[in-house]
Structures are given as structure tokens and as C-alpha cells.
Amino acid sequence: MGKWALVRIDNRLIHGQVAAGWIGKSNAENIIVIDTETANNELMADILSLAVPFGIRFSIVTEEEGIARYREDRYDPHGTMLVFKDIRTAYNCMKAGFGIESLQIGGTGARPGAVSVEGTITVTEEEIRLLDEICADGIQVYLQQTTQSRRTNWPDAKKKLK
């Protein structure tokens, strides 16, 4: 298997910054969104598909379906951008064996119990633990909201929380 074009957590999933910036920068030809709530919401799925540039293949699957397809070797990471809505789903897919080398966090949004790390990137105590575990598994985790913004590795970003 090849290397994923980009693996990103973004609570907004597909939007202008992803469509205009990250698809081109990563040379993605295919986008797979893994989010159960969105996959089960036909209206939201239709709205997201409108943000995807012409010529880019796009699919939205539930977490369970995404893991099953990966285990069946139905994904070609080469040229594929993988997008998760939240840290927990990304963590679950990584633990299920997705061959991920690096994880970009672009936005998690304001939520109860979450504290800001950088801009719209917020984390809860549980998410801090999950990100630490992902890093301990040898996966590079970094924060980067836009293609123009500074890239901050998770261990450095975490220091801001103390």
C-alpha cells in the first residue's frame, strides 16, 4: 500500500480551505470522509459534495464501513485524502490498522469541556490522551489550519495547555 496524500481532522470536513488549498497541495485525486453522523445524513452529504472540485472522486462512509473497506483492501492511499470529523474517529481507524504516518489537525471547533490549543483547534482531556497515544504509536501529529499557517507538532502544541 502507498502513503495517504493527506490525513486530516476537520470538524467542518470539506469546505473552501480544504477544496482550495489542501487538495492541491497534497495532490489528492480522491477524498474519503469517514464520519458516521455525516454518512447517515443525506442532506449534509449532498451539501459537502458541492464543495468538492470537479474531477475529484468523493465518498462519505461510516466509521464501521470505512474500517471494513480498509481491511478488505478496498482503499488505495496513493492520491487519497482521508478526512475525519473528530479525533476519536481518527484514533479508532488508526487502531483498526489504517497505515497512517502523519495526522493533521485543522479544526475541532468549540465544544463543552474542550480548551483551545490554537485558533479553532480545541481538545478535551480524553482527546489529549488519544493524541498522546497516537504519537506514542509513531504517528506524527501536527496542527495546521490552512496551507499558509504555521505547522505545530502536537508535543509542542500540548505545552501551551500547561
mmCIF file of C-alpha atoms in Angstrom:
data_model
loop_
_atom_site.group_PDB
_atom_site.id
_atom_site.type_symbol
_atom_site.label_atom_id
_atom_site.label_comp_id
_atom_site.label_asym_id
_atom_site.label_seq_id
_atom_site.Cartn_x
_atom_site.Cartn_y
_atom_site.Cartn_z
ATOM 1 C CA MET A 1 0.000 0.000 0.000
ATOM 2 C CA GLY A 2 1.060 3.534 -0.676
ATOM 3 C CA LYS A 3 1.111 6.603 1.503
ATOM 4 C CA TRP A 4 -2.051 8.683 2.040
ATOM 5 C CA ALA A 5 -1.955 12.050 0.258
ATOM 6 C CA LEU A 6 -3.177 13.697 3.472
ATOM 7 C CA VAL A 7 -4.930 12.577 6.643
ATOM 8 C CA ARG A 8 -6.794 15.448 8.291
ATOM 9 C CA ILE A 9 -9.151 16.060 11.184
ATOM 10 C CA ASP A 10 -11.518 18.918 10.431
ATOM 11 C CA ASN A 11 -14.873 19.304 12.141
ATOM 12 C CA ARG A 12 -16.165 21.114 9.049
ATOM 13 C CA LEU A 13 -14.992 18.200 6.851
ATOM 14 C CA ILE A 14 -14.968 19.634 3.299
ATOM 15 C CA HIS A 15 -15.046 23.419 2.929
ATOM 16 C CA GLY A 16 -13.306 26.176 0.991
ATOM 17 C CA GLN A 17 -9.907 25.842 2.662
ATOM 18 C CA VAL A 18 -9.827 22.092 2.038
ATOM 19 C CA ALA A 19 -11.112 22.418 -1.512
ATOM 20 C CA ALA A 20 -8.942 25.394 -2.479
ATOM 21 C CA GLY A 21 -5.797 24.603 -0.529
ATOM 22 C CA TRP A 22 -5.241 21.129 0.786
ATOM 23 C CA ILE A 23 -6.479 19.143 -2.215
ATOM 24 C CA GLY A 24 -3.978 20.859 -4.498
ATOM 25 C CA LYS A 25 -1.120 20.911 -2.018
ATOM 26 C CA SER A 26 -1.498 17.185 -1.302
ATOM 27 C CA ASN A 27 -2.154 16.246 -4.956
ATOM 28 C CA ALA A 28 -5.249 14.362 -3.836
ATOM 29 C CA GLU A 29 -7.358 12.780 -6.553
ATOM 30 C CA ASN A 30 -9.784 11.168 -4.152
ATOM 31 C CA ILE A 31 -11.358 12.240 -0.850
ATOM 32 C CA ILE A 32 -12.810 9.832 1.661
ATOM 33 C CA VAL A 33 -14.704 11.276 4.611
ATOM 34 C CA ILE A 34 -15.122 8.858 7.498
ATOM 35 C CA ASP A 35 -17.866 10.095 9.799
ATOM 36 C CA THR A 36 -20.896 8.073 10.832
ATOM 37 C CA GLU A 37 -23.225 11.006 11.525
ATOM 38 C CA THR A 38 -22.498 12.661 8.176
ATOM 39 C CA ALA A 39 -22.730 9.398 6.232
ATOM 40 C CA ASN A 40 -26.209 8.888 7.686
ATOM 41 C CA ASN A 41 -27.364 12.429 6.790
ATOM 42 C CA GLU A 42 -28.171 12.534 3.081
ATOM 43 C CA LEU A 43 -28.700 16.298 3.021
ATOM 44 C CA MET A 44 -25.347 17.023 4.673
ATOM 45 C CA ALA A 45 -23.597 14.559 2.356
ATOM 46 C CA ASP A 46 -25.106 16.330 -0.663
ATOM 47 C CA ILE A 47 -24.030 19.741 0.655
ATOM 48 C CA LEU A 48 -20.453 18.548 1.253
ATOM 49 C CA SER A 49 -20.243 17.061 -2.233
ATOM 50 C CA LEU A 50 -20.854 20.563 -3.654
ATOM 51 C CA ALA A 51 -17.566 21.769 -2.113
ATOM 52 C CA VAL A 52 -15.515 19.096 -3.876
ATOM 53 C CA PRO A 53 -13.771 20.316 -7.041
ATOM 54 C CA PHE A 54 -14.726 18.784 -10.378
ATOM 55 C CA GLY A 55 -12.707 15.667 -11.183
ATOM 56 C CA ILE A 56 -12.026 14.675 -7.571
ATOM 57 C CA ARG A 57 -13.625 11.388 -6.519
ATOM 58 C CA PHE A 58 -15.519 11.759 -3.247
ATOM 59 C CA SER A 59 -17.182 9.411 -0.805
ATOM 60 C CA ILE A 60 -18.560 9.559 2.715
ATOM 61 C CA VAL A 61 -18.715 6.395 4.807
ATOM 62 C CA THR A 62 -19.499 5.448 8.366
ATOM 63 C CA GLU A 63 -16.650 4.561 10.694
ATOM 64 C CA GLU A 64 -17.660 0.895 10.599
ATOM 65 C CA GLU A 65 -17.841 0.848 6.790
ATOM 66 C CA GLY A 66 -14.525 2.709 6.485
ATOM 67 C CA ILE A 67 -12.746 0.186 8.699
ATOM 68 C CA ALA A 68 -14.342 -2.752 6.857
ATOM 69 C CA ARG A 69 -13.313 -1.358 3.460
ATOM 70 C CA TYR A 70 -9.767 -0.759 4.665
ATOM 71 C CA ARG A 71 -9.480 -4.315 5.981
ATOM 72 C CA GLU A 72 -10.807 -5.599 2.639
ATOM 73 C CA ASP A 73 -8.008 -3.638 0.945
ATOM 74 C CA ARG A 74 -10.516 -1.525 -0.963
ATOM 75 C CA TYR A 75 -8.634 1.752 -0.477
ATOM 76 C CA ASP A 76 -5.626 2.926 -2.413
ATOM 77 C CA PRO A 77 -3.983 5.505 -0.157
ATOM 78 C CA HIS A 78 -1.923 6.925 -3.043
ATOM 79 C CA GLY A 79 -3.619 10.150 -4.083
ATOM 80 C CA THR A 80 -6.284 9.827 -1.389
ATOM 81 C CA MET A 81 -7.089 12.430 1.247
ATOM 82 C CA LEU A 82 -8.697 10.943 4.334
ATOM 83 C CA VAL A 83 -10.832 13.355 6.388
ATOM 84 C CA PHE A 84 -12.234 12.731 9.861
ATOM 85 C CA LYS A 85 -14.633 14.992 11.738
ATOM 86 C CA ASP A 86 -13.144 14.246 15.141
ATOM 87 C CA ILE A 87 -10.124 12.873 16.964
ATOM 88 C CA ARG A 88 -11.942 9.800 18.323
ATOM 89 C CA THR A 89 -12.878 8.517 14.854
ATOM 90 C CA ALA A 90 -9.338 9.048 13.562
ATOM 91 C CA TYR A 91 -7.972 7.224 16.613
ATOM 92 C CA ASN A 92 -10.366 4.287 16.122
ATOM 93 C CA CYS A 93 -9.369 3.924 12.456
ATOM 94 C CA MET A 94 -5.678 4.051 13.317
ATOM 95 C CA LYS A 95 -6.153 1.385 15.986
ATOM 96 C CA ALA A 96 -8.019 -0.705 13.397
ATOM 97 C CA GLY A 97 -4.840 -0.772 11.326
ATOM 98 C CA PHE A 98 -5.036 2.138 8.878
ATOM 99 C CA GLY A 99 -1.463 2.704 7.768
ATOM 100 C CA ILE A 100 -1.162 6.348 8.701
ATOM 101 C CA GLU A 101 2.214 8.067 9.023
ATOM 102 C CA SER A 102 1.022 11.561 9.905
ATOM 103 C CA LEU A 103 -2.149 13.223 11.103
ATOM 104 C CA GLN A 104 -3.008 16.861 10.505
ATOM 105 C CA ILE A 105 -5.449 18.604 12.831
ATOM 106 C CA GLY A 106 -7.135 21.509 11.076
ATOM 107 C CA GLY A 107 -10.075 22.271 13.305
ATOM 108 C CA THR A 108 -12.109 20.640 16.030
ATOM 109 C CA GLY A 109 -14.384 23.521 16.986
ATOM 110 C CA ALA A 110 -15.737 24.771 20.283
ATOM 111 C CA ARG A 111 -17.307 22.089 22.456
ATOM 112 C CA PRO A 112 -18.176 21.658 26.118
ATOM 113 C CA GLY A 113 -15.115 20.628 28.098
ATOM 114 C CA ALA A 114 -12.674 21.497 25.314
ATOM 115 C CA VAL A 115 -9.871 24.033 25.672
ATOM 116 C CA SER A 116 -8.253 25.966 22.842
ATOM 117 C CA VAL A 117 -4.808 24.894 21.747
ATOM 118 C CA GLU A 118 -4.552 27.103 18.672
ATOM 119 C CA GLY A 119 -7.332 29.010 16.928
ATOM 120 C CA THR A 120 -10.295 26.718 16.283
ATOM 121 C CA ILE A 121 -8.349 23.666 17.399
ATOM 122 C CA THR A 122 -9.656 22.600 20.779
ATOM 123 C CA VAL A 123 -9.166 19.393 22.763
ATOM 124 C CA THR A 124 -10.766 17.640 25.685
ATOM 125 C CA GLU A 125 -8.855 15.696 28.337
ATOM 126 C CA GLU A 126 -9.771 12.445 26.570
ATOM 127 C CA GLU A 127 -8.567 13.778 23.210
ATOM 128 C CA ILE A 128 -5.252 14.814 24.755
ATOM 129 C CA ARG A 129 -4.802 11.218 25.904
ATOM 130 C CA LEU A 130 -5.759 9.868 22.450
ATOM 131 C CA LEU A 131 -3.345 12.202 20.657
ATOM 132 C CA ASP A 132 -0.548 11.266 23.042
ATOM 133 C CA GLU A 133 -1.226 7.593 22.330
ATOM 134 C CA ILE A 134 -1.252 8.191 18.570
ATOM 135 C CA CYS A 135 2.151 9.907 18.888
ATOM 136 C CA ALA A 136 3.440 7.046 21.046
ATOM 137 C CA ASP A 137 2.484 4.693 18.195
ATOM 138 C CA GLY A 138 4.954 6.568 15.965
ATOM 139 C CA ILE A 139 2.460 8.693 14.041
ATOM 140 C CA GLN A 140 3.417 12.329 13.552
ATOM 141 C CA VAL A 141 0.570 14.558 14.768
ATOM 142 C CA TYR A 142 0.592 18.243 13.932
ATOM 143 C CA LEU A 143 -1.731 21.245 13.935
ATOM 144 C CA GLN A 144 -2.125 23.254 10.744
ATOM 145 C CA GLN A 145 -5.363 25.014 9.911
ATOM 146 C CA THR A 146 -4.539 26.406 6.464
ATOM 147 C CA THR A 147 -1.871 25.834 3.852
ATOM 148 C CA GLN A 148 -0.389 29.217 4.819
ATOM 149 C CA SER A 149 -0.456 28.739 8.583
ATOM 150 C CA ARG A 150 2.404 27.544 10.708
ATOM 151 C CA ARG A 151 2.700 23.812 11.347
ATOM 152 C CA THR A 152 2.972 22.929 15.058
ATOM 153 C CA ASN A 153 3.826 19.418 16.205
ATOM 154 C CA TRP A 154 1.470 18.053 18.855
ATOM 155 C CA PRO A 155 4.083 17.777 21.629
ATOM 156 C CA ASP A 156 4.920 21.484 21.188
ATOM 157 C CA ALA A 157 1.263 22.496 20.950
ATOM 158 C CA LYS A 158 0.439 20.497 24.076
ATOM 159 C CA LYS A 159 2.898 22.599 26.078
ATOM 160 C CA LYS A 160 0.563 25.574 25.580
ATOM 161 C CA LEU A 161 -2.055 23.765 27.666
ATOM 162 C CA LYS A 162 0.001 23.717 30.849
#
